Short mmCIF file of C-alpha atoms in Angstrom, two decimals:
data_model
loop_
_atom_site.label_atom_id
_atom_site.label_comp_id
_atom_site.label_asym_id
_atom_site.label_seq_id
_atom_site.Cartn_x
_atom_site.Cartn_y
_atom_site.Cartn_z
CA UNK A 997 89.14 111.24 109.51
CA UNK A 998 91.93 109.29 108.46
CA UNK A 999 93.23 106.69 110.84
CA UNK A 1000 96.37 107.35 112.60
CA UNK A 1001 98.41 104.37 110.78
CA UNK A 1002 97.15 105.63 107.26
CA UNK A 1003 100.74 105.95 105.82
CA UNK A 1004 99.66 109.79 104.18
CA UNK A 1005 99.24 110.76 107.55
CA UNK A 1006 102.39 108.88 109.29
CA UNK A 1007 104.09 110.84 106.23
CA UNK A 1008 102.30 114.21 107.28
CA UNK A 1009 101.10 114.35 103.37
CA UNK A 1010 97.46 114.64 105.15
CA UNK A 1011 97.44 117.75 106.99
CA UNK A 1012 99.84 119.77 105.07
CA UNK A 1013 99.04 119.04 101.59
CA UNK A 1014 95.60 117.63 101.08
CA UNK A 1015 92.75 117.21 103.62
CA UNK A 1016 91.62 114.09 104.61
CA UNK A 1017 89.62 111.94 102.49
CA UNK A 1018 88.58 108.57 101.78
CA UNK A 1019 90.25 106.81 98.70
CA UNK A 1020 87.79 105.34 96.05
CA UNK A 1021 89.39 104.47 92.74
CA UNK A 1022 93.14 102.77 92.91
CA UNK A 1023 95.75 104.58 90.67
CA UNK A 1024 99.26 102.52 90.00
CA UNK A 1025 102.11 104.49 89.14
CA UNK A 1026 105.31 102.93 87.92
CA UNK A 1027 108.47 104.38 86.39
CA UNK A 1028 110.62 102.58 83.87
CA UNK A 1029 107.30 100.08 83.55
CA UNK A 1030 108.57 97.97 86.90
CA UNK A 1031 109.55 100.75 89.71
CA UNK A 1032 106.06 101.10 91.37
CA UNK A 1033 105.34 103.80 93.78
CA UNK A 1034 104.37 102.66 97.27
CA UNK A 1035 104.13 105.34 99.81
CA UNK A 1036 107.03 106.24 101.95
CA UNK A 1037 109.55 103.99 99.89
CA UNK A 1038 112.74 105.99 98.51
CA UNK A 1039 113.51 106.05 94.89
CA UNK A 1040 117.20 107.61 93.38
CA UNK A 1041 116.17 110.55 91.70
CA UNK A 1042 117.95 109.01 88.43
CA UNK A 1043 115.60 106.12 88.42
CA UNK A 1044 112.64 108.95 88.29
CA UNK A 1045 114.02 111.43 85.56
CA UNK A 1046 111.17 110.31 83.01
CA UNK A 1047 107.44 111.09 83.74
CA UNK A 1048 106.33 107.41 85.06
CA UNK A 1049 103.40 105.31 83.43
CA UNK A 1050 99.92 106.24 86.13
CA UNK A 1051 96.94 103.61 85.65
CA UNK A 1052 93.43 104.43 87.06
CA UNK A 1053 91.48 101.43 88.02
CA UNK A 1054 87.87 102.25 88.85
CA UNK A 1055 86.81 104.68 86.63
CA UNK A 1056 84.38 104.37 83.92
CA UNK A 1057 83.88 105.66 80.42
CA UNK A 1058 81.95 108.64 81.77
CA UNK A 1059 84.56 109.84 84.21
CA UNK A 1060 87.75 111.77 83.63
CA UNK A 1061 90.54 112.63 86.33
CA UNK A 1062 93.30 115.42 87.22
CA UNK A 1063 96.60 114.33 88.48
CA UNK A 1064 99.32 116.85 89.91
CA UNK A 1065 101.99 116.07 91.21
CA UNK A 1066 104.20 117.82 93.68
CA UNK A 1067 107.21 118.55 96.02
CA UNK A 1068 105.89 119.62 100.12
CA UNK A 1069 109.47 120.16 100.44
CA UNK A 1070 110.92 122.27 98.52
CA UNK A 1071 113.74 123.69 98.83
CA UNK A 1072 114.63 122.21 101.91
CA UNK A 1073 112.24 119.86 104.50
CA UNK A 1074 113.64 122.17 107.26
CA UNK A 1075 112.90 125.15 105.47
CA UNK A 1076 110.00 124.41 102.71
CA UNK A 1077 109.39 128.15 102.01
CA UNK A 1078 108.48 127.55 98.53
CA UNK A 1079 106.07 124.73 99.47
CA UNK A 1080 104.64 123.10 97.42
CA UNK A 1081 106.60 122.87 94.02
CA UNK A 1082 104.78 121.83 91.01
CA UNK A 1083 106.24 118.61 88.85
CA UNK A 1084 103.42 117.64 86.65
CA UNK A 1085 99.71 118.58 85.48
CA UNK A 1086 97.65 116.23 83.80
CA UNK A 1087 93.82 116.79 83.19
CA UNK A 1088 90.82 115.29 81.76
CA UNK A 1089 92.43 111.35 81.63
CA UNK A 1090 89.47 108.77 81.14
CA UNK A 1091 88.55 106.56 83.78
CA UNK A 1092 89.34 103.44 81.71
CA UNK A 1093 93.36 104.42 80.67
CA UNK A 1094 96.34 106.00 82.38
CA UNK A 1095 97.78 109.42 82.23
CA UNK A 1096 99.26 109.20 78.74
CA UNK A 1097 96.06 110.03 76.93
CA UNK A 1098 94.88 112.66 79.31
CA UNK A 1099 96.23 116.45 78.47
CA UNK A 1100 99.46 117.97 79.74
CA UNK A 1101 99.24 120.98 81.40
CA UNK A 1102 102.41 121.01 82.81
CA UNK A 1103 105.09 119.16 81.91
CA UNK A 1104 106.27 116.61 83.93
CA UNK A 1105 109.90 118.09 85.95
CA UNK A 1106 111.82 115.10 87.57
CA UNK A 1107 112.57 115.41 91.24
CA UNK A 1108 116.01 117.26 92.08
CA UNK A 1109 116.25 117.26 95.87
CA UNK A 1110 119.21 119.40 97.30
CA UNK A 1111 119.08 118.96 100.81
CA UNK A 1112 117.18 116.62 102.94
CA UNK A 1113 114.79 114.18 102.50
CA UNK A 1114 112.23 115.31 100.22
CA UNK A 1115 108.55 113.70 99.50
CA UNK A 1116 107.06 113.46 95.89
CA UNK A 1117 103.54 113.17 96.04
CA UNK A 1118 100.72 112.62 93.34
CA UNK A 1119 97.26 112.83 93.41
CA UNK A 1120 94.35 112.56 91.82
CA UNK A 1121 91.09 114.07 91.64
CA UNK A 1122 87.98 113.17 89.93
CA UNK A 1123 86.43 116.29 87.26
CA UNK A 1124 82.91 116.89 87.18
CA UNK A 1125 83.34 116.45 83.61
CA UNK A 1126 85.98 117.34 81.04
CA UNK A 1127 87.14 120.99 81.46
CA UNK A 1128 90.16 123.65 80.61
CA UNK A 1129 92.93 124.21 83.89
CA UNK A 1130 94.98 127.28 83.08
CA UNK A 1131 99.03 126.47 83.94
CA UNK A 1132 99.66 127.87 87.05
CA UNK A 1133 102.07 130.87 86.52
CA UNK A 1134 104.89 129.51 88.56
CA UNK A 1135 106.11 125.89 89.79
CA UNK A 1136 106.69 127.34 93.23
CA UNK A 1137 104.47 127.98 96.11
CA UNK A 1138 101.86 125.58 94.07
CA UNK A 1139 98.98 124.99 96.24
CA UNK A 1140 97.35 121.74 95.49
CA UNK A 1141 94.26 122.60 97.96
CA UNK A 1142 93.71 126.02 95.99
CA UNK A 1143 93.96 124.36 92.79
CA UNK A 1144 91.55 122.05 93.31
CA UNK A 1145 89.17 124.66 95.34
CA UNK A 1146 89.78 127.32 91.71
CA UNK A 1147 88.76 124.01 89.18
CA UNK A 1148 86.20 122.61 91.07
CA UNK A 1149 87.59 119.72 91.81
CA UNK A 1150 86.40 117.65 94.86
CA UNK A 1151 88.71 115.95 97.73
CA UNK A 1152 91.07 113.79 96.07
CA UNK A 1153 89.82 110.50 95.21
CA UNK A 1154 93.94 108.85 95.84
CA UNK A 1155 97.34 110.06 96.42
CA UNK A 1156 100.50 108.21 96.71
CA UNK A 1157 103.87 109.39 97.52
CA UNK A 1158 107.36 108.59 97.73
CA UNK A 1159 110.95 109.98 99.01
CA UNK A 1160 113.97 110.48 97.41
CA UNK A 1161 117.20 112.72 98.47
CA UNK A 1162 119.93 113.89 97.03
CA UNK A 1163 122.13 111.43 95.16
CA UNK A 1164 126.35 111.18 95.59
CA UNK A 1165 127.88 110.42 92.36
CA UNK A 1166 128.86 107.01 93.72
CA UNK A 1167 125.77 106.15 94.03
CA UNK A 1168 124.44 107.00 90.24
CA UNK A 1169 127.20 104.43 89.05
#
């Protein structure tokens, strides 16, 4: 059972996107090599246009991981009828490297929230073996839980999220 003070519970990631799980590896996500992602922190969309570096700590030479990035608040937090919007899938990430050594199944789509504050969630699953994953037919109405079940992935081993909202032109300068 997740603790009430767990930022994934407070941010409603546990419940709306994922079932409760115990993290077993450390996942470090950095945009532009120095902007680390921490649960609940806010980034301007202009700061996250390029795919991040994702480092996995706690795996070994025989481990492989799948990374999924989604927006559970699409198109807007008050009416997320496109929940979940898929932003990225990388599979077969070796447990001793980073996501650049994995196989990109769905290319990175940068966050572009139109209305309200959106959560962007990175979820890491440990694979049972190297495996082939089929890209979903659409980025909209993706389900992280369904994806995990269809690809025989167990509960997540790590997750982190950040917030972003639409930037005004003056913010981008």
